[in-house]
PDB file of C-alpha atoms in Angstrom:
ATOM      1  CA  ARG Y   1     -11.352  36.347 -19.759  1.00 64.00           C
ATOM      2  CA  ASP Y   2      -9.608  33.327 -18.244  1.00 75.00           C
ATOM      3  CA  PHE Y   3      -9.280  31.870 -21.718  1.00 72.00           C
ATOM      4  CA  LEU Y   4      -7.393  34.977 -22.938  1.00 71.00           C
ATOM      5  CA  ARG Y   5      -5.207  34.895 -19.853  1.00 79.00           C
ATOM      6  CA  ASP Y   6      -4.424  31.261 -20.688  1.00 80.00           C
ATOM      7  CA  ARG Y   7      -3.509  32.276 -24.267  1.00 78.00           C
ATOM      8  CA  ALA Y   8      -1.202  35.021 -22.985  1.00 80.00           C
ATOM      9  CA  GLU Y   9       0.524  32.462 -20.743  1.00 83.00           C
ATOM     10  CA  LYS Y  10       1.116  30.239 -23.783  1.00 84.00           C
ATOM     11  CA  VAL Y  11       2.835  33.118 -25.634  1.00 83.00           C
ATOM     12  CA  LYS Y  12       5.404  33.643 -22.827  1.00 81.00           C
ATOM     13  CA  PRO Y  13       7.478  30.518 -23.575  1.00 84.00           C
ATOM     14  CA  LEU Y  14       7.378  31.363 -27.300  1.00 85.00           C
ATOM     15  CA  THR Y  15       8.925  34.722 -26.442  1.00 83.00           C
ATOM     16  CA  GLN Y  16      11.772  33.006 -24.614  1.00 81.00           C
ATOM     17  CA  ILE Y  17      12.386  30.568 -27.477  1.00 82.00           C
ATOM     18  CA  ALA Y  18      12.345  33.443 -29.994  1.00 83.00           C
ATOM     19  CA  LYS Y  19      14.867  35.354 -27.886  1.00 81.00           C
ATOM     20  CA  HIS Y  20      17.120  32.292 -27.699  1.00 75.00           C
ATOM     21  CA  SER Y  21      16.829  31.836 -31.498  1.00 77.00           C
ATOM     22  CA  GLY Y  22      18.010  35.395 -32.113  1.00 75.00           C
ATOM     23  CA  LEU Y  23      14.628  36.687 -33.258  1.00 81.00           C
ATOM     24  CA  LEU Y  24      13.926  38.899 -30.271  1.00 76.00           C
ATOM     25  CA  ASN Y  25      16.228  41.580 -28.940  1.00 59.00           C
ATOM     26  CA  ASP Y  26      16.109  43.326 -25.576  1.00 52.00           C
ATOM     27  CA  SER Y  27      14.482  46.404 -27.116  1.00 50.00           C
ATOM     28  CA  SER Y  28      11.432  44.329 -28.136  1.00 51.00           C
ATOM     29  CA  ALA Y  29       8.892  45.531 -25.599  1.00 48.00           C
ATOM     30  CA  MET Y  30       6.110  43.099 -24.767  1.00 58.00           C
ATOM     31  CA  LEU Y  31       3.275  45.629 -24.718  1.00 69.00           C
ATOM     32  CA  ASP Y  32       0.647  43.195 -25.956  1.00 80.00           C
ATOM     33  CA  PRO Y  33       0.826  39.769 -24.316  1.00 82.00           C
ATOM     34  CA  LEU Y  34      -0.819  38.130 -27.345  1.00 86.00           C
ATOM     35  CA  ARG Y  35       1.576  39.660 -29.906  1.00 87.00           C
ATOM     36  CA  LEU Y  36       4.971  38.280 -30.834  1.00 89.00           C
ATOM     37  CA  THR Y  37       7.161  40.539 -32.984  1.00 88.00           C
ATOM     38  CA  LEU Y  38      10.076  38.641 -34.491  1.00 89.00           C
ATOM     39  CA  ASN Y  39      12.994  40.736 -35.751  1.00 87.00           C
ATOM     40  CA  THR Y  40      15.028  38.999 -38.465  1.00 85.00           C
ATOM     41  CA  GLU Y  41      18.029  41.364 -38.643  1.00 80.00           C
ATOM     42  CA  MET Y  42      20.113  39.277 -36.246  1.00 78.00           C
ATOM     43  CA  ILE Y  43      19.630  36.029 -38.203  1.00 83.00           C
ATOM     44  CA  GLY Y  44      20.430  37.588 -41.593  1.00 81.00           C
ATOM     45  CA  ILE Y  45      17.232  37.091 -43.577  1.00 84.00           C
ATOM     46  CA  SER Y  46      14.256  39.277 -44.393  1.00 83.00           C
ATOM     47  CA  GLY Y  47      10.930  39.173 -42.622  1.00 86.00           C
ATOM     48  CA  PHE Y  48       9.373  38.140 -45.944  1.00 86.00           C
ATOM     49  CA  GLU Y  49      11.639  35.100 -46.115  1.00 87.00           C
ATOM     50  CA  LEU Y  50      10.885  34.125 -42.526  1.00 90.00           C
ATOM     51  CA  ALA Y  51       7.135  34.445 -43.182  1.00 91.00           C
ATOM     52  CA  LYS Y  52       7.484  32.204 -46.240  1.00 90.00           C
ATOM     53  CA  MET Y  53       9.244  29.589 -44.094  1.00 91.00           C
ATOM     54  CA  MET Y  54       6.507  29.871 -41.454  1.00 93.00           C
ATOM     55  CA  ARG Y  55       3.808  29.213 -44.032  1.00 92.00           C
ATOM     56  CA  LYS Y  56       5.501  25.894 -44.840  1.00 91.00           C
ATOM     57  CA  PHE Y  57       4.892  25.041 -41.165  1.00 91.00           C
ATOM     58  CA  LYS Y  58       1.228  26.105 -41.561  1.00 93.00           C
ATOM     59  CA  ILE Y  59       1.813  29.288 -39.551  1.00 94.00           C
ATOM     60  CA  GLU Y  60       0.207  32.424 -40.977  1.00 93.00           C
ATOM     61  CA  PRO Y  61       1.725  35.680 -39.673  1.00 93.00           C
ATOM     62  CA  GLU Y  62      -0.404  38.754 -39.087  1.00 91.00           C
ATOM     63  CA  THR Y  63       2.027  40.767 -41.227  1.00 88.00           C
ATOM     64  CA  GLU Y  64       5.643  40.950 -42.295  1.00 85.00           C
ATOM     65  CA  ASP Y  65       8.089  43.493 -43.674  1.00 81.00           C
ATOM     66  CA  ALA Y  66      11.778  43.646 -44.568  1.00 79.00           C
ATOM     67  CA  TYR Y  67      12.949  42.939 -41.012  1.00 81.00           C
ATOM     68  CA  ASN Y  68       9.941  41.813 -38.929  1.00 86.00           C
ATOM     69  CA  VAL Y  69       7.256  39.173 -38.705  1.00 90.00           C
ATOM     70  CA  ILE Y  70       4.306  39.717 -36.378  1.00 90.00           C
ATOM     71  CA  LEU Y  71       2.227  36.911 -34.898  1.00 92.00           C
ATOM     72  CA  ILE Y  72      -0.962  37.708 -33.009  1.00 91.00           C
ATOM     73  CA  PHE Y  73      -2.583  34.968 -30.975  1.00 90.00           C
ATOM     74  CA  GLY Y  74      -6.245  34.899 -30.020  1.00 86.00           C
ATOM     75  CA  VAL Y  75      -9.212  32.796 -29.052  1.00 83.00           C
ATOM     76  CA  CYS Y  76      -9.161  30.846 -32.317  1.00 87.00           C
ATOM     77  CA  ASN Y  77      -5.645  29.494 -31.823  1.00 89.00           C
ATOM     78  CA  SER Y  78      -5.512  25.884 -30.691  1.00 90.00           C
ATOM     79  CA  ASP Y  79      -2.884  24.187 -28.566  1.00 90.00           C
ATOM     80  CA  GLU Y  80      -1.650  22.644 -31.826  1.00 93.00           C
ATOM     81  CA  ASP Y  81      -1.057  26.157 -33.237  1.00 93.00           C
ATOM     82  CA  PHE Y  82       1.157  27.049 -30.275  1.00 92.00           C
ATOM     83  CA  LYS Y  83       3.009  23.747 -30.642  1.00 92.00           C
ATOM     84  CA  ARG Y  84       3.681  24.427 -34.356  1.00 93.00           C
ATOM     85  CA  VAL Y  85       5.045  27.904 -33.601  1.00 93.00           C
ATOM     86  CA  CYS Y  86       7.201  26.501 -30.797  1.00 92.00           C
ATOM     87  CA  GLU Y  87       8.656  23.794 -33.075  1.00 91.00           C
ATOM     88  CA  PHE Y  88       9.298  26.336 -35.826  1.00 92.00           C
ATOM     89  CA  LEU Y  89      11.094  28.741 -33.497  1.00 90.00           C
ATOM     90  CA  GLN Y  90      13.282  25.910 -32.205  1.00 87.00           C
ATOM     91  CA  GLU Y  91      14.294  24.948 -35.770  1.00 85.00           C
ATOM     92  CA  VAL Y  92      14.616  28.442 -37.248  1.00 85.00           C
ATOM     93  CA  LYS Y  93      18.420  28.648 -37.002  1.00 76.00           C
ATOM     94  CA  SER Y  94      18.879  25.532 -39.128  1.00 78.00           C
ATOM     95  CA  LEU Y  95      16.268  26.757 -41.614  1.00 73.00           C
ATOM     96  CA  VAL Y  96      17.946  30.107 -42.279  1.00 71.00           C
ATOM     97  CA  LYS Y  97      21.253  28.622 -43.460  1.00 65.00           C
ATOM     98  CA  GLU Y  98      19.772  28.277 -46.965  1.00 56.00           C
ATOM     99  CA  ALA Y  99      17.956  31.627 -46.969  1.00 51.00           C
ATOM    100  CA  LYS Y 100      19.175  34.743 -48.743  1.00 45.00           C
ATOM    101  CA  LYS Y 101      20.955  37.549 -46.915  1.00 45.00           C
ATOM    102  CA  LYS Y 102      19.004  40.489 -45.541  1.00 42.00           C
ATOM    103  CA  PRO Y 103      18.485  43.587 -47.700  1.00 47.00           C
ATOM    104  CA  GLU Y 104      21.177  46.258 -47.564  1.00 45.00           C
ATOM    105  CA  SER Y 105      19.004  49.232 -46.628  1.00 44.00           C
ATOM    106  CA  GLN Y 106      15.951  49.972 -44.571  1.00 47.00           C
ATOM    107  CA  ASN Y 107      16.055  53.730 -45.080  1.00 47.00           C
ATOM    108  CA  LEU Y 108      12.519  55.053 -45.168  1.00 46.00           C
ATOM    109  CA  SER Y 109      13.107  58.736 -45.609  1.00 48.00           C
ATOM    110  CA  CYS Y 110       9.648  60.103 -46.357  1.00 52.00           C
ATOM    111  CA  ASN Y 111      10.515  63.761 -46.704  1.00 54.00           C
ATOM    112  CA  PHE Y 112       8.680  64.358 -49.973  1.00 61.00           C
ATOM    113  CA  LYS Y 113       5.222  65.555 -50.834  1.00 73.00           C
ATOM    114  CA  ALA Y 114       3.216  63.100 -52.895  1.00 80.00           C
ATOM    115  CA  GLU Y 115       1.201  64.292 -55.851  1.00 89.00           C
ATOM    116  CA  ARG Y 116      -2.490  63.422 -55.610  1.00 92.00           C
ATOM    117  CA  LYS Y 117      -4.018  62.244 -58.920  1.00 94.00           C
ATOM    118  CA  LEU Y 118      -7.390  61.051 -57.567  1.00 95.00           C
ATOM    119  CA  SER Y 119      -9.272  61.508 -54.334  1.00 93.00           C
ATOM    120  CA  LEU Y 120      -9.121  58.628 -51.888  1.00 90.00           C
ATOM    121  CA  ARG Y 121     -12.725  57.766 -52.710  1.00 92.00           C
ATOM    122  CA  GLN Y 122     -12.161  57.881 -56.477  1.00 95.00           C
ATOM    123  CA  ALA Y 123      -9.128  55.634 -56.203  1.00 94.00           C
ATOM    124  CA  LEU Y 124     -10.801  53.033 -53.993  1.00 93.00           C
ATOM    125  CA  LEU Y 125     -13.883  52.886 -56.219  1.00 95.00           C
ATOM    126  CA  SER Y 126     -11.776  52.403 -59.357  1.00 95.00           C
ATOM    127  CA  ASP Y 127     -10.838  49.192 -61.080  1.00 96.00           C
ATOM    128  CA  PHE Y 128      -7.305  48.077 -60.362  1.00 96.00           C
ATOM    129  CA  GLU Y 129      -4.603  45.659 -61.352  1.00 97.00           C
ATOM    130  CA  GLU Y 130      -1.591  44.364 -59.485  1.00 95.00           C
ATOM    131  CA  VAL Y 131       1.699  45.101 -61.251  1.00 96.00           C
ATOM    132  CA  CYS Y 132       5.400  44.668 -60.582  1.00 95.00           C
ATOM    133  CA  VAL Y 133       6.712  47.655 -58.602  1.00 95.00           C
ATOM    134  CA  SER Y 134       9.171  48.426 -61.414  1.00 94.00           C
ATOM    135  CA  ASP Y 135       6.245  48.815 -63.846  1.00 96.00           C
ATOM    136  CA  ALA Y 136       4.261  51.175 -61.594  1.00 96.00           C
ATOM    137  CA  LEU Y 137       6.136  54.414 -62.357  1.00 96.00           C
ATOM    138  CA  ASN Y 138       3.760  57.326 -63.074  1.00 96.00           C
ATOM    139  CA  LYS Y 139       0.669  55.219 -62.339  1.00 97.00           C
ATOM    140  CA  THR Y 140      -1.881  55.996 -59.645  1.00 97.00           C
ATOM    141  CA  ALA Y 141      -1.899  53.952 -56.457  1.00 96.00           C
ATOM    142  CA  TYR Y 142      -5.064  51.983 -55.729  1.00 96.00           C
ATOM    143  CA  ASP Y 143      -4.033  50.875 -52.251  1.00 91.00           C
ATOM    144  CA  SER Y 144      -1.929  52.102 -49.335  1.00 90.00           C
ATOM    145  CA  VAL Y 145       1.642  50.870 -49.076  1.00 88.00           C
ATOM    146  CA  CYS Y 146       3.314  50.925 -45.695  1.00 83.00           C
ATOM    147  CA  LYS Y 147       6.108  49.416 -43.692  1.00 74.00           C
ATOM    148  CA  TYR Y 148       4.919  47.616 -40.580  1.00 65.00           C
ATOM    149  CA  PRO Y 149       5.916  48.347 -37.923  1.00 60.00           C
ATOM    150  CA  PRO Y 150       5.249  51.246 -37.518  1.00 64.00           C
ATOM    151  CA  GLY Y 151       2.415  50.947 -40.055  1.00 72.00           C
ATOM    152  CA  ILE Y 152       2.656  54.467 -41.450  1.00 76.00           C
ATOM    153  CA  PRO Y 153       1.886  54.485 -45.179  1.00 84.00           C
ATOM    154  CA  PHE Y 154       4.373  56.035 -47.557  1.00 85.00           C
ATOM    155  CA  LEU Y 155       1.877  55.817 -50.429  1.00 90.00           C
ATOM    156  CA  LEU Y 156      -1.869  56.387 -50.250  1.00 91.00           C
ATOM    157  CA  PRO Y 157      -4.679  55.550 -52.685  1.00 95.00           C
ATOM    158  CA  GLY Y 158      -4.903  58.160 -55.426  1.00 95.00           C
ATOM    159  CA  GLU Y 159      -1.264  59.264 -55.213  1.00 95.00           C
ATOM    160  CA  LEU Y 160       1.167  59.276 -58.120  1.00 95.00           C
ATOM    161  CA  ILE Y 161       3.781  56.533 -57.945  1.00 95.00           C
ATOM    162  CA  THR Y 162       7.215  58.140 -58.346  1.00 94.00           C
ATOM    163  CA  ASP Y 163      10.827  57.003 -58.444  1.00 92.00           C
ATOM    164  CA  LYS Y 164      11.032  57.676 -54.703  1.00 90.00           C
ATOM    165  CA  THR Y 165       8.036  55.506 -53.848  1.00 90.00           C
ATOM    166  CA  ILE Y 166       9.332  52.712 -56.083  1.00 92.00           C
ATOM    167  CA  LYS Y 167      12.717  52.918 -54.345  1.00 89.00           C
ATOM    168  CA  MET Y 168      11.027  52.701 -50.928  1.00 87.00           C
ATOM    169  CA  CYS Y 169       8.985  49.685 -52.066  1.00 88.00           C
ATOM    170  CA  LYS Y 170      12.131  47.918 -53.256  1.00 87.00           C
ATOM    171  CA  GLU Y 171      14.006  48.737 -50.043  1.00 82.00           C
ATOM    172  CA  ASN Y 172      11.187  47.043 -48.147  1.00 79.00           C
ATOM    173  CA  LEU Y 173      11.081  44.059 -50.511  1.00 79.00           C
ATOM    174  CA  ILE Y 174       7.621  44.940 -51.812  1.00 87.00           C
ATOM    175  CA  GLU Y 175       7.439  43.292 -55.222  1.00 88.00           C
ATOM    176  CA  THR Y 176       3.945  44.163 -56.451  1.00 92.00           C
ATOM    177  CA  ILE Y 177       1.596  47.081 -56.059  1.00 94.00           C
ATOM    178  CA  LYS Y 178      -2.069  47.693 -56.907  1.00 95.00           C
ATOM    179  CA  VAL Y 179      -2.631  50.523 -59.397  1.00 96.00           C
ATOM    180  CA  VAL Y 180      -5.727  52.166 -60.805  1.00 97.00           C
ATOM    181  CA  VAL Y 181      -6.569  51.087 -64.369  1.00 95.00           C
TER     182      VAL Y 181
END
């Protein structure tokens, strides 16, 4: 218990550095003291690009999407891990100068009813391949696809991949998708 409390204390300065770097806005509630949600809208790159930069620093995010990168710290993180994240956050402004601009849209209007081609069980027990999103039209999804946060899927296993789902994938910079073969 004391060890987790110590870990939470180590996340606090990272939060302040992230805020100073423009990766945390005032609406970012700190509900979980071991979670750091970095929002990339203010620095002009996508969450995917930031995550790619982090991996060059040997930092593996929990997840990323078009505008966010989430880091979750736990008992396995060493003092060196915290130091690497701290150094990265301090250098992030200089790193983004060469990065691409953020995507134009983040509209996730999910007001359509998906067509089910297979049951969830049938889809997950099927063979699959990973294809470019553009090549997935009219194929059956093998895996869920969701934007995180909030983590609500807009495509479930067994559903038909339509123009709308492809558009949503592209808006969220999802390049590949697993489909049933």
